[in-house]
Amino acid sequence: MKLRRCFALTMGVLVLTSTVSIVQAQELTGTLRKIKQTGTITIGHRESSIPFSYLDNRAEPIGYAMDLCMKIVDAVKRDLNMPDLKVRMQPVTSSNRIPLLKNGTIDLECGSTTNSVARQKQVAFGPTYFLINVTAAVKKTSNIASIAELNGKTVSTTSGTTSVPLLRSYQKGKDQSGKEIIVKEIYGKDHAESFLLMAEDRAVAFVMDDILLAGQIANAKRPGNYKILPESLRQEPYSMVLRKDDPQFKALVDKSVGDVMLSGEINQIYAKWFMAPIPPRKLNLNFPVPAALEEAFKHPNDKGV
């Protein structure tokens, strides 16, 4: 039998081991068995998570996360000897992405999902492919310079995201004068709608991950009208999401994405989406790789927060 190198998860770190090919070594189970039987892999994608997973001018899903997930699709085609594997795209939202994964509607979610310890009780994650800071975007004319200045005001965020509990936790604190911080929350179904709530002055701020805020601002009609606050509620890792207790598919995901990272190919993919003009408006996010993310690329892992 031909030996292959794959990733095994040990103490939250993906390490190289020598093992027999998934297909040759054992009977298929879980997601790989489902894919083999149906001849289809279903990818859950977002519609407005710029630049991770969003729709282009032809309503086709594109983005940084989509490029990485297609590396997984290529590995599935190769390992299962299915060059004609059908790839079906299924739009998902922050609220329904995990339920649709758990009930089998999608096989892999590729977007801007935070890998949290709480979510790990329901699903599994691939290697971290981005690190964000949860903060807020505001209009420059608001003169708001800190999260504490949102006290007593209405803010928007997206349903089903980690920003919601983080906001509630923040509200339990006190401002510099010792007063309790109170923020009224209104929710958009996706990031585009949440941004619009702020842009149309139904909220004074949109609380979300910094890079998603940057993506929405870059895609706005007047990007210069907005700014991102420098504070952070929490740093969070992003990754693709897969079903829990599915070791065969998890090993394939870890290896295919880990190979991209350790080979250095991840740098070209990152530059394509964060350091160059992107569709649909050909704007450049100009978001260099943070030092912490460089370390994550050198040491692929699926640690949650």
PDB file of N, CA and C in Angstrom, residues 17 64 73 79-80 83 118 126 147 184 200 204 217 230 255-257 302:
ATOM      1  N   THR A  17       2.196  12.880  10.669  1.00  0.00           N
ATOM      2  CA  THR A  17       2.371  11.466  10.976  1.00  0.00           C
ATOM      3  C   THR A  17       2.346  10.688   9.682  1.00  0.00           C
ATOM      4  N   TYR A  64     -11.756  34.109   0.149  1.00  0.00           N
ATOM      5  CA  TYR A  64     -10.602  33.458   0.780  1.00  0.00           C
ATOM      6  C   TYR A  64     -10.974  32.089   1.345  1.00  0.00           C
ATOM      7  N   VAL A  73     -12.031  20.095  -1.384  1.00  0.00           N
ATOM      8  CA  VAL A  73     -12.778  19.402  -2.439  1.00  0.00           C
ATOM      9  C   VAL A  73     -11.822  18.641  -3.356  1.00  0.00           C
ATOM     10  N   ASP A  79      -8.699  11.459  -3.100  1.00  0.00           N
ATOM     11  CA  ASP A  79      -8.692  10.329  -2.179  1.00  0.00           C
ATOM     12  C   ASP A  79      -9.805   9.332  -2.450  1.00  0.00           C
ATOM     13  N   LEU A  80     -10.957   9.824  -2.919  1.00  0.00           N
ATOM     14  CA  LEU A  80     -12.075   8.929  -3.218  1.00  0.00           C
ATOM     15  C   LEU A  80     -12.091   8.504  -4.686  1.00  0.00           C
ATOM     16  N   PRO A  83     -13.058  12.070  -9.775  1.00  0.00           N
ATOM     17  CA  PRO A  83     -12.738  13.307 -10.494  1.00  0.00           C
ATOM     18  C   PRO A  83     -13.968  14.077 -10.954  1.00  0.00           C
ATOM     19  N   ALA A 118     -17.344  26.671  23.012  1.00  0.00           N
ATOM     20  CA  ALA A 118     -18.768  26.354  23.100  1.00  0.00           C
ATOM     21  C   ALA A 118     -19.257  25.665  21.830  1.00  0.00           C
ATOM     22  N   GLY A 126     -11.608  22.976  11.162  1.00  0.00           N
ATOM     23  CA  GLY A 126     -10.331  22.749  10.523  1.00  0.00           C
ATOM     24  C   GLY A 126      -9.294  23.681  11.112  1.00  0.00           C
ATOM     25  N   ILE A 147     -15.584  52.047  22.570  1.00  0.00           N
ATOM     26  CA  ILE A 147     -16.755  51.205  22.783  1.00  0.00           C
ATOM     27  C   ILE A 147     -17.581  51.725  23.954  1.00  0.00           C
ATOM     28  N   LYS A 184     -28.535  49.051  23.546  1.00  0.00           N
ATOM     29  CA  LYS A 184     -29.679  48.390  22.916  1.00  0.00           C
ATOM     30  C   LYS A 184     -29.221  47.746  21.615  1.00  0.00           C
ATOM     31  N   GLU A 200     -27.821  53.647   7.740  1.00  0.00           N
ATOM     32  CA  GLU A 200     -29.075  54.407   7.635  1.00  0.00           C
ATOM     33  C   GLU A 200     -29.485  55.028   8.963  1.00  0.00           C
ATOM     34  N   VAL A 204     -26.055  53.413  15.856  1.00  0.00           N
ATOM     35  CA  VAL A 204     -24.879  54.293  15.761  1.00  0.00           C
ATOM     36  C   VAL A 204     -23.615  53.501  15.473  1.00  0.00           C
ATOM     37  N   ILE A 217     -17.196  48.150   4.771  1.00  0.00           N
ATOM     38  CA  ILE A 217     -16.847  49.544   4.489  1.00  0.00           C
ATOM     39  C   ILE A 217     -16.281  49.685   3.075  1.00  0.00           C
ATOM     40  N   PRO A 230     -10.551  51.240  17.499  1.00  0.00           N
ATOM     41  CA  PRO A 230      -9.315  50.492  17.735  1.00  0.00           C
ATOM     42  C   PRO A 230      -9.414  49.450  18.849  1.00  0.00           C
ATOM     43  N   LYS A 255      -5.223  17.768   6.854  1.00  0.00           N
ATOM     44  CA  LYS A 255      -4.056  17.571   5.994  1.00  0.00           C
ATOM     45  C   LYS A 255      -4.075  18.510   4.788  1.00  0.00           C
ATOM     46  N   SER A 256      -5.214  18.599   4.105  1.00  0.00           N
ATOM     47  CA  SER A 256      -5.259  19.402   2.882  1.00  0.00           C
ATOM     48  C   SER A 256      -5.033  20.879   3.175  1.00  0.00           C
ATOM     49  N   VAL A 257      -5.636  21.399   4.245  1.00  0.00           N
ATOM     50  CA  VAL A 257      -5.442  22.804   4.594  1.00  0.00           C
ATOM     51  C   VAL A 257      -4.060  23.013   5.218  1.00  0.00           C
ATOM     52  N   ASP A 302      -6.306  23.793  15.582  1.00  0.00           N
ATOM     53  CA  ASP A 302      -7.757  24.050  15.631  1.00  0.00           C
ATOM     54  C   ASP A 302      -8.199  24.475  17.030  1.00  0.00           C
TER      55      ASP A 302
END
